[in-house]
CSV table of C-alpha atoms and ligand atoms in Angstrom, one decimal:
chain,number,residue,atom,x,y,z
K,20,MET,CA,63.6,-70.8,-32.7
K,21,GLN,CA,67.2,-70.8,-31.6
K,22,PHE,CA,70.5,-69.3,-31.9
K,23,PRO,CA,72.7,-69.2,-34.3
K,24,ALA,CA,69.7,-70.8,-37.1
K,25,TYR,CA,67.3,-67.7,-35.1
K,26,ARG,CA,68.1,-63.9,-34.9
K,27,ALA,CA,65.9,-62.0,-34.2
K,28,ARG,CA,67.7,-58.9,-35.7
K,29,ARG,CA,66.8,-59.9,-38.6
K,30,LEU,CA,64.0,-58.4,-39.3
K,31,ARG,CA,65.3,-54.8,-38.1
K,32,ARG,CA,68.1,-54.4,-40.5
K,33,ASN,CA,66.5,-51.5,-42.1
K,34,ALA,CA,63.1,-49.4,-42.2
K,35,ASN,CA,61.0,-50.6,-44.4
K,36,LEU,CA,61.4,-54.7,-42.8
K,37,ARG,CA,60.4,-52.4,-39.6
K,38,ARG,CA,57.6,-51.0,-40.7
K,39,MET,CA,56.0,-54.1,-42.1
K,40,VAL,CA,56.5,-56.2,-38.7
K,41,ARG,CA,55.7,-53.5,-36.4
K,42,GLU,CA,53.1,-54.3,-33.9
K,43,THR,CA,51.4,-50.6,-32.4
K,44,HIS,CA,50.4,-47.4,-34.7
K,45,LEU,CA,49.6,-44.6,-32.9
K,46,ARG,CA,47.3,-42.3,-35.9
K,47,VAL,CA,45.7,-39.2,-35.7
K,48,ASP,CA,42.5,-40.4,-35.4
K,49,ASP,CA,43.3,-41.5,-31.8
K,50,LEU,CA,43.6,-37.7,-30.6
K,51,ILE,CA,41.7,-36.6,-27.6
K,52,TYR,CA,42.8,-32.6,-27.3
K,53,PRO,CA,41.4,-31.3,-24.0
K,54,MET,CA,40.8,-27.7,-23.4
K,55,PHE,CA,40.4,-24.8,-21.0
K,56,SER,CA,38.3,-22.4,-22.0
K,57,ALA,CA,37.1,-18.6,-19.5
K,58,PHE,CA,35.0,-16.6,-18.9
K,59,GLY,CA,35.4,-12.8,-20.5
K,60,GLU,CA,36.6,-11.5,-23.8
K,61,ASN,CA,40.5,-11.9,-25.2
K,62,ILE,CA,41.9,-14.0,-22.6
K,63,LYS,CA,44.9,-16.3,-24.1
K,64,SER,CA,47.4,-16.8,-20.6
K,65,GLU,CA,49.5,-20.5,-21.4
K,66,ILE,CA,49.3,-21.8,-18.5
K,67,SER,CA,52.5,-21.8,-16.6
K,68,SER,CA,52.5,-25.1,-15.7
K,69,MET,CA,52.3,-26.8,-19.5
K,70,PRO,CA,53.4,-25.0,-22.3
K,71,GLY,CA,51.1,-24.1,-25.2
K,72,ILE,CA,48.0,-24.7,-22.8
K,73,TYR,CA,46.1,-21.4,-22.3
K,74,GLN,CA,43.6,-20.5,-20.1
K,75,GLN,CA,41.6,-18.8,-23.3
K,76,SER,CA,38.0,-17.4,-23.8
K,77,ILE,CA,35.4,-18.2,-26.3
K,78,GLU,CA,36.1,-16.7,-29.7
K,79,HIS,CA,40.4,-17.9,-29.1
K,80,ILE,CA,39.3,-21.6,-29.1
K,81,VAL,CA,37.2,-21.2,-31.6
K,82,ALA,CA,40.5,-20.2,-33.2
K,83,GLU,CA,41.8,-23.6,-31.7
K,84,ALA,CA,39.3,-25.5,-32.9
K,85,LYS,CA,39.4,-24.8,-36.1
K,86,ASP,CA,43.0,-25.6,-36.5
K,87,VAL,CA,42.5,-29.0,-34.2
K,88,HIS,CA,40.1,-29.6,-36.8
K,89,GLN,CA,42.5,-29.5,-39.1
K,90,LEU,CA,45.1,-31.2,-38.2
K,91,GLY,CA,42.6,-34.3,-38.1
K,92,ILE,CA,42.2,-34.6,-34.7
K,93,PRO,CA,39.0,-35.7,-35.0
K,94,ALA,CA,37.8,-34.9,-31.1
K,95,VAL,CA,38.3,-31.9,-28.2
K,96,ILE,CA,37.2,-32.3,-24.6
K,97,LEU,CA,36.5,-28.9,-22.9
K,98,PHE,CA,36.0,-27.7,-18.7
K,99,GLY,CA,34.7,-24.5,-18.5
K,100,ILE,CA,35.9,-21.4,-15.2
K,101,PRO,CA,33.1,-19.8,-15.3
K,102,GLU,CA,32.2,-16.2,-13.9
K,103,THR,CA,31.6,-17.2,-10.6
K,104,LYS,CA,31.9,-20.3,-7.9
K,105,ASP,CA,29.5,-21.1,-5.3
K,106,PRO,CA,28.4,-23.9,-3.3
K,107,VAL,CA,26.4,-26.1,-5.5
K,108,GLY,CA,28.3,-25.3,-9.0
K,109,GLN,CA,25.6,-23.4,-10.5
K,110,ASP,CA,27.4,-22.3,-14.0
K,111,ALA,CA,28.1,-26.2,-14.4
K,112,TYR,CA,24.0,-26.9,-15.2
K,113,CYS,CA,22.6,-22.9,-15.8
K,114,ASP,CA,22.1,-23.6,-19.9
K,115,HIS,CA,24.2,-20.1,-20.5
K,116,GLY,CA,27.0,-21.3,-18.3
K,117,ILE,CA,30.3,-21.4,-19.7
K,118,ILE,CA,31.0,-24.2,-20.9
K,119,GLN,CA,27.2,-24.2,-22.6
K,120,ARG,CA,28.6,-21.2,-24.4
K,121,THR,CA,31.2,-22.2,-25.7
K,122,ILE,CA,29.6,-25.8,-27.4
K,123,ARG,CA,26.7,-23.7,-29.2
K,124,ALA,CA,30.1,-21.9,-30.4
K,125,ILE,CA,32.2,-24.8,-31.1
K,126,LYS,CA,29.5,-26.8,-33.5
K,127,GLU,CA,28.0,-23.5,-35.3
K,128,GLU,CA,32.0,-23.2,-36.6
K,129,VAL,CA,33.5,-26.2,-36.9
K,130,PRO,CA,30.1,-28.5,-36.0
K,131,GLU,CA,32.2,-31.6,-38.1
K,132,LEU,CA,34.5,-31.5,-34.8
K,133,THR,CA,32.8,-34.0,-31.9
K,134,VAL,CA,32.4,-32.1,-29.0
K,135,ILE,CA,33.2,-34.1,-25.7
K,136,THR,CA,32.2,-31.6,-21.8
K,137,ASP,CA,33.6,-32.9,-18.3
K,138,VAL,CA,30.9,-33.8,-16.8
K,139,CYS,CA,31.7,-32.3,-12.5
K,140,MET,CA,31.3,-30.3,-9.9
K,141,CYS,CA,35.0,-28.8,-8.9
K,142,GLU,CA,35.2,-25.8,-11.8
K,143,TYR,CA,32.2,-24.1,-10.5
K,144,THR,CA,32.0,-25.2,-6.7
K,145,ASP,CA,33.9,-22.4,-4.7
K,146,HIS,CA,35.3,-24.4,-1.7
K,147,GLY,CA,36.8,-26.6,-4.9
K,148,HIS,CA,35.5,-30.5,-4.8
K,149,CYS,CA,33.4,-32.4,-7.7
K,150,GLY,CA,30.2,-32.3,-5.6
K,151,VAL,CA,28.2,-30.7,-3.0
K,152,ILE,CA,29.0,-31.3,0.5
K,153,LYS,CA,27.0,-32.2,3.4
K,154,ASP,CA,29.2,-33.0,7.6
K,155,GLY,CA,32.9,-32.0,5.5
K,156,ASP,CA,32.2,-34.7,3.0
K,157,VAL,CA,31.4,-35.1,-0.6
K,158,ASP,CA,27.2,-36.1,-0.4
K,159,ASN,CA,27.1,-39.3,-3.5
K,160,ASP,CA,23.1,-39.1,-3.9
K,161,GLU,CA,22.8,-34.7,-4.2
K,162,THR,CA,25.8,-34.0,-6.5
K,163,LEU,CA,24.4,-36.6,-8.5
K,164,LYS,CA,21.5,-35.0,-9.7
K,165,LEU,CA,22.8,-31.8,-10.3
K,166,LEU,CA,25.6,-34.6,-13.0
K,167,ALA,CA,22.8,-35.3,-14.5
K,168,ALA,CA,21.4,-31.7,-14.5
K,169,GLU,CA,24.6,-30.7,-16.2
K,170,ALA,CA,25.2,-34.0,-18.7
K,171,LEU,CA,22.1,-32.2,-20.1
K,172,SER,CA,22.7,-29.2,-20.0
K,173,HIS,CA,25.2,-30.2,-22.4
K,174,ALA,CA,23.6,-31.5,-24.3
K,175,ARG,CA,21.1,-29.4,-25.0
K,176,ALA,CA,23.7,-27.0,-26.1
K,177,GLY,CA,25.6,-29.7,-28.2
K,178,ALA,CA,28.2,-31.8,-27.2
K,179,ASP,CA,28.7,-35.6,-29.2
K,180,ILE,CA,29.7,-37.1,-26.0
K,181,VAL,CA,29.5,-36.2,-22.0
K,182,ALA,CA,32.3,-37.7,-19.7
K,183,PRO,CA,31.6,-38.0,-16.2
K,184,SER,CA,34.8,-37.5,-14.4
K,185,ASP,CA,33.3,-36.7,-10.6
K,186,MET,CA,34.1,-40.3,-9.4
K,187,MET,CA,30.1,-40.6,-7.1
K,188,ASP,CA,28.8,-44.1,-7.2
K,189,GLY,CA,25.7,-44.4,-9.9
K,190,ARG,CA,26.7,-41.1,-11.6
K,191,VAL,CA,26.6,-43.3,-15.3
K,192,MET,CA,23.0,-44.6,-14.4
K,193,ALA,CA,21.8,-40.9,-13.0
K,194,ILE,CA,22.9,-39.3,-16.7
K,195,ARG,CA,22.6,-42.4,-18.9
K,196,GLU,CA,18.5,-41.8,-16.9
K,197,ILE,CA,18.4,-38.4,-17.7
K,198,LEU,CA,19.8,-38.2,-21.3
K,199,ASP,CA,17.4,-40.6,-22.1
K,200,ALA,CA,14.3,-39.5,-20.4
K,201,ASN,CA,15.2,-36.1,-22.5
K,202,GLY,CA,15.8,-37.7,-26.1
K,203,PHE,CA,19.3,-37.6,-26.1
K,204,GLU,CA,19.5,-41.8,-26.1
K,205,HIS,CA,22.5,-41.3,-28.9
K,206,ILE,CA,24.5,-39.8,-26.6
K,207,PRO,CA,27.2,-41.6,-25.5
K,208,VAL,CA,28.8,-41.7,-21.7
K,209,MET,CA,32.2,-41.7,-22.5
K,210,SER,CA,32.6,-43.1,-18.6
K,211,TYR,CA,35.9,-41.6,-16.4
K,212,ALA,CA,35.4,-44.9,-14.4
K,213,VAL,CA,38.8,-45.7,-13.2
K,214,LYS,CA,39.8,-42.5,-11.8
K,215,TYR,CA,42.9,-42.4,-9.2
K,216,ALA,CA,43.4,-40.1,-6.5
K,217,SER,CA,46.7,-38.4,-8.3
K,218,ALA,CA,49.7,-36.2,-7.8
K,219,TYR,CA,49.8,-35.8,-11.4
K,220,TYR,CA,46.9,-33.5,-11.5
K,221,GLY,CA,48.5,-31.2,-9.7
K,222,PRO,CA,49.2,-28.9,-13.0
K,223,PHE,CA,45.5,-28.8,-14.2
K,224,ARG,CA,44.0,-27.7,-10.9
K,225,GLU,CA,46.2,-24.8,-12.1
K,226,ALA,CA,44.6,-24.6,-15.7
K,227,ALA,CA,41.1,-25.7,-14.1
K,228,GLU,CA,41.4,-23.0,-11.1
K,229,SER,CA,39.7,-26.3,-8.8
K,230,THR,CA,42.3,-27.1,-6.0
K,231,PRO,CA,39.7,-27.8,-3.3
K,232,GLU,CA,39.6,-25.7,-0.7
K,233,PHE,CA,39.7,-28.2,2.3
K,234,GLY,CA,41.1,-31.8,2.4
K,235,ASP,CA,41.7,-34.0,-0.5
K,236,ARG,CA,40.0,-36.0,-3.0
K,237,ARG,CA,41.1,-40.0,-1.8
K,238,SER,CA,37.1,-39.9,-0.5
K,239,TYR,CA,35.5,-40.2,-3.6
K,240,GLN,CA,39.2,-41.1,-6.4
K,241,MET,CA,40.4,-44.0,-6.6
K,242,ASP,CA,44.0,-45.4,-4.0
K,243,PRO,CA,46.7,-46.1,-6.9
K,244,ALA,CA,47.2,-49.2,-4.7
K,245,ASN,CA,44.6,-50.4,-5.7
K,246,ARG,CA,43.8,-52.9,-8.8
K,247,SER,CA,41.3,-55.1,-8.1
K,248,GLU,CA,39.1,-52.3,-7.5
K,249,ALA,CA,39.5,-50.2,-10.4
K,250,PHE,CA,37.6,-53.8,-12.0
K,251,ARG,CA,34.7,-53.7,-10.0
K,252,GLU,CA,34.9,-49.7,-10.9
K,253,ALA,CA,34.7,-50.7,-14.7
K,254,GLN,CA,32.2,-53.0,-14.0
K,255,LEU,CA,29.5,-51.0,-12.2
K,256,ASP,CA,30.1,-48.7,-14.8
K,257,VAL,CA,29.6,-51.5,-17.3
K,258,ASP,CA,26.6,-52.2,-15.7
K,259,GLU,CA,25.3,-48.0,-16.3
K,260,ASP,CA,25.5,-48.9,-20.4
K,261,ALA,CA,28.8,-46.1,-20.2
K,262,ASP,CA,29.6,-46.2,-24.3
K,263,PHE,CA,33.6,-45.3,-23.1
K,264,LEU,CA,36.1,-46.8,-20.4
K,265,MET,CA,38.8,-44.2,-18.8
K,266,VAL,CA,41.6,-45.0,-17.6
K,267,LYS,CA,43.3,-41.8,-15.6
K,268,PRO,CA,46.1,-40.9,-14.9
K,269,ALA,CA,48.0,-43.3,-17.5
K,270,LEU,CA,51.7,-43.6,-17.5
K,271,ALA,CA,52.0,-44.4,-13.9
K,272,TYR,CA,48.8,-47.5,-14.5
K,273,LEU,CA,49.8,-48.2,-17.9
K,274,ASP,CA,48.8,-52.0,-16.3
K,275,ILE,CA,45.2,-50.6,-15.0
K,276,ILE,CA,44.9,-49.9,-18.8
K,277,ARG,CA,45.8,-53.2,-19.8
K,278,ASP,CA,44.2,-54.9,-17.6
K,279,LEU,CA,40.9,-53.5,-18.6
K,280,LYS,CA,41.9,-54.0,-22.4
K,281,ASP,CA,41.6,-57.5,-21.8
K,282,SER,CA,39.1,-58.3,-19.8
K,283,PHE,CA,35.9,-55.2,-21.2
K,284,ASP,CA,35.3,-54.6,-25.4
K,285,LEU,CA,34.0,-50.6,-24.7
K,286,PRO,CA,36.3,-48.5,-26.2
K,287,LEU,CA,39.4,-47.5,-23.7
K,288,VAL,CA,40.8,-44.3,-22.8
K,289,ALA,CA,43.5,-43.2,-21.7
K,290,TYR,CA,43.7,-39.7,-19.9
K,291,ASN,CA,48.1,-38.5,-20.6
K,292,VAL,CA,47.2,-35.9,-17.5
K,293,SER,CA,48.8,-32.7,-17.0
K,294,GLY,CA,51.0,-34.1,-15.0
K,295,GLU,CA,52.2,-36.5,-17.4
K,296,TYR,CA,53.4,-33.7,-20.1
K,297,SER,CA,54.5,-31.2,-17.6
K,298,MET,CA,57.1,-33.4,-17.0
K,299,ILE,CA,57.7,-34.5,-20.6
K,300,LYS,CA,57.7,-30.3,-21.4
K,301,ALA,CA,60.1,-29.8,-18.4
K,302,ALA,CA,62.8,-31.5,-19.1
K,303,ALA,CA,62.8,-31.2,-22.9
K,304,ALA,CA,62.6,-27.5,-21.9
K,305,LYS,CA,66.3,-27.9,-20.5
K,306,ASP,CA,67.1,-30.7,-23.0
K,307,TRP,CA,68.0,-33.3,-21.3
K,308,ILE,CA,65.1,-35.0,-23.5
K,309,ASP,CA,63.7,-34.9,-26.5
K,310,GLY,CA,60.9,-33.7,-25.7
K,311,ASP,CA,59.2,-35.3,-29.7
K,312,ARG,CA,60.4,-38.8,-29.4
K,313,VAL,CA,59.8,-39.0,-25.8
K,314,MET,CA,56.4,-37.9,-26.0
K,315,MET,CA,55.8,-40.1,-29.1
K,316,GLU,CA,56.9,-43.3,-27.5
K,317,THR,CA,54.7,-42.0,-24.5
K,318,LEU,CA,51.7,-41.9,-26.4
K,319,LEU,CA,52.9,-44.9,-28.6
K,320,GLY,CA,53.0,-46.8,-24.9
K,321,MET,CA,49.5,-46.0,-23.7
K,322,LYS,CA,48.1,-48.2,-27.1
K,323,ARG,CA,50.1,-50.8,-27.2
K,324,ALA,CA,49.1,-51.0,-23.6
K,325,GLY,CA,45.3,-50.7,-24.4
K,326,ALA,CA,44.1,-47.5,-24.6
K,327,ASP,CA,41.8,-47.5,-28.0
K,328,LEU,CA,41.9,-43.1,-27.8
K,329,ILE,CA,44.4,-41.1,-25.9
K,330,ILE,CA,43.0,-38.2,-24.3
K,331,THR,CA,46.4,-36.1,-25.0
K,332,TYR,CA,47.9,-32.1,-24.7
K,333,HIS,CA,50.3,-33.2,-26.9
K,334,ALA,CA,47.5,-34.0,-29.0
K,335,LYS,CA,48.0,-30.8,-32.0
K,336,GLU,CA,51.7,-32.1,-31.7
K,337,ALA,CA,51.8,-35.9,-32.2
K,338,ALA,CA,48.5,-34.6,-34.7
K,339,ARG,CA,51.5,-32.0,-37.1
K,340,LEU,CA,54.4,-35.2,-36.4
K,341,LEU,CA,52.2,-37.8,-38.0
K,342,ASN,CA,50.7,-35.5,-40.8
K,343,ASN,CA,54.2,-35.4,-42.3
K,344,GLU,CA,55.4,-38.9,-41.3
Z,134,LIG,C1,37.8,-32.6,-12.7
Z,134,LIG,C2,39.0,-33.2,-13.5
Z,134,LIG,C3,40.5,-33.4,-12.7
Z,134,LIG,C4,41.5,-34.4,-14.2
Z,134,LIG,C5,40.2,-34.4,-15.6
Z,134,LIG,N1,38.3,-34.0,-14.6
Z,134,LIG,C6,41.6,-33.4,-11.9
Z,134,LIG,C7,41.2,-33.6,-10.8
Z,134,LIG,O1,39.9,-35.2,-10.9
Z,134,LIG,O2,41.8,-33.2,-9.6
Z,134,LIG,C8,42.8,-33.8,-14.1
Z,134,LIG,C9,43.4,-33.7,-16.1
Z,134,LIG,C10,43.9,-33.7,-16.1
Z,134,LIG,O3,45.5,-33.3,-14.6
Z,134,LIG,O4,45.0,-33.4,-16.6
Z,134,LIG,N2,37.3,-34.1,-11.6
Z,135,LIG,ZN1,35.6,-32.5,-10.4
């Protein structure tokens, strides 16, 4: 293979040829849409840093879930903004908590839509950390009990998949055990296995009202500098029988996505996080970039890196474009 006998441009000459040799495909089936369910009624309030994304009360969540389903997107992931927060995040594992009620409402109206729930404490604790605090830090083993109770109560309400995002050690095992002991052995655990302590979560914390009151999350989320540790974290979750692995954020961590794809055979999820969405929206609003094209290129890049599924605030827009192709 050498110029001039070989010419790489031959296979790029027209759209059909390019289509025939295309190696990576983004499909509507790959998308998961995040939604923020807020306690109350008649609430639909746009998150200032995330145009098109809203905190919504249940009736609006259900209406949007119908749209999502009609677009062909297979799944949503739910985050809750409860009526009240307290030191141990009781709304998280309460039968009539915000997420439990949201799951039931969606399942009633759009039963075919797969409902994934984010399992964490930070949306429900008054201090905003992902677990219970002891001596100024999150107590791992006490938090496991609450996470297990939260996952079980989501399953009881009808969740199809539970997705722990807290980064406590042993959470996948704790959740697997309580689900199995209660007849939910068919409910998969989608583990946020490799989750970095990232500034890209900024807009989400406005959306979920979950900014820590003191300190940061570096004693439980991973150091962005670390790669070997990502293998260890993923291996731990595989050993605890996780059903999906996730890398989060995605854009600055495409190498980690590729690493995990090459080393583990579980379905791999990339979380295209809030700050990644906000950057594209902000630049597009200034006409500095073509927002749609940059969005599709970014999502395709995540798939090319090795993601099987992508959690993304762009899911509806991307699905519309894909459906019109
Ligand atoms: C909760 C959680 C966070 C995100 C998903 N689940 C925030 C955090 O850990 O601070 C971030 C998602 C995003 O930025 O879009 N633990
Ligand atoms: Zn959290």
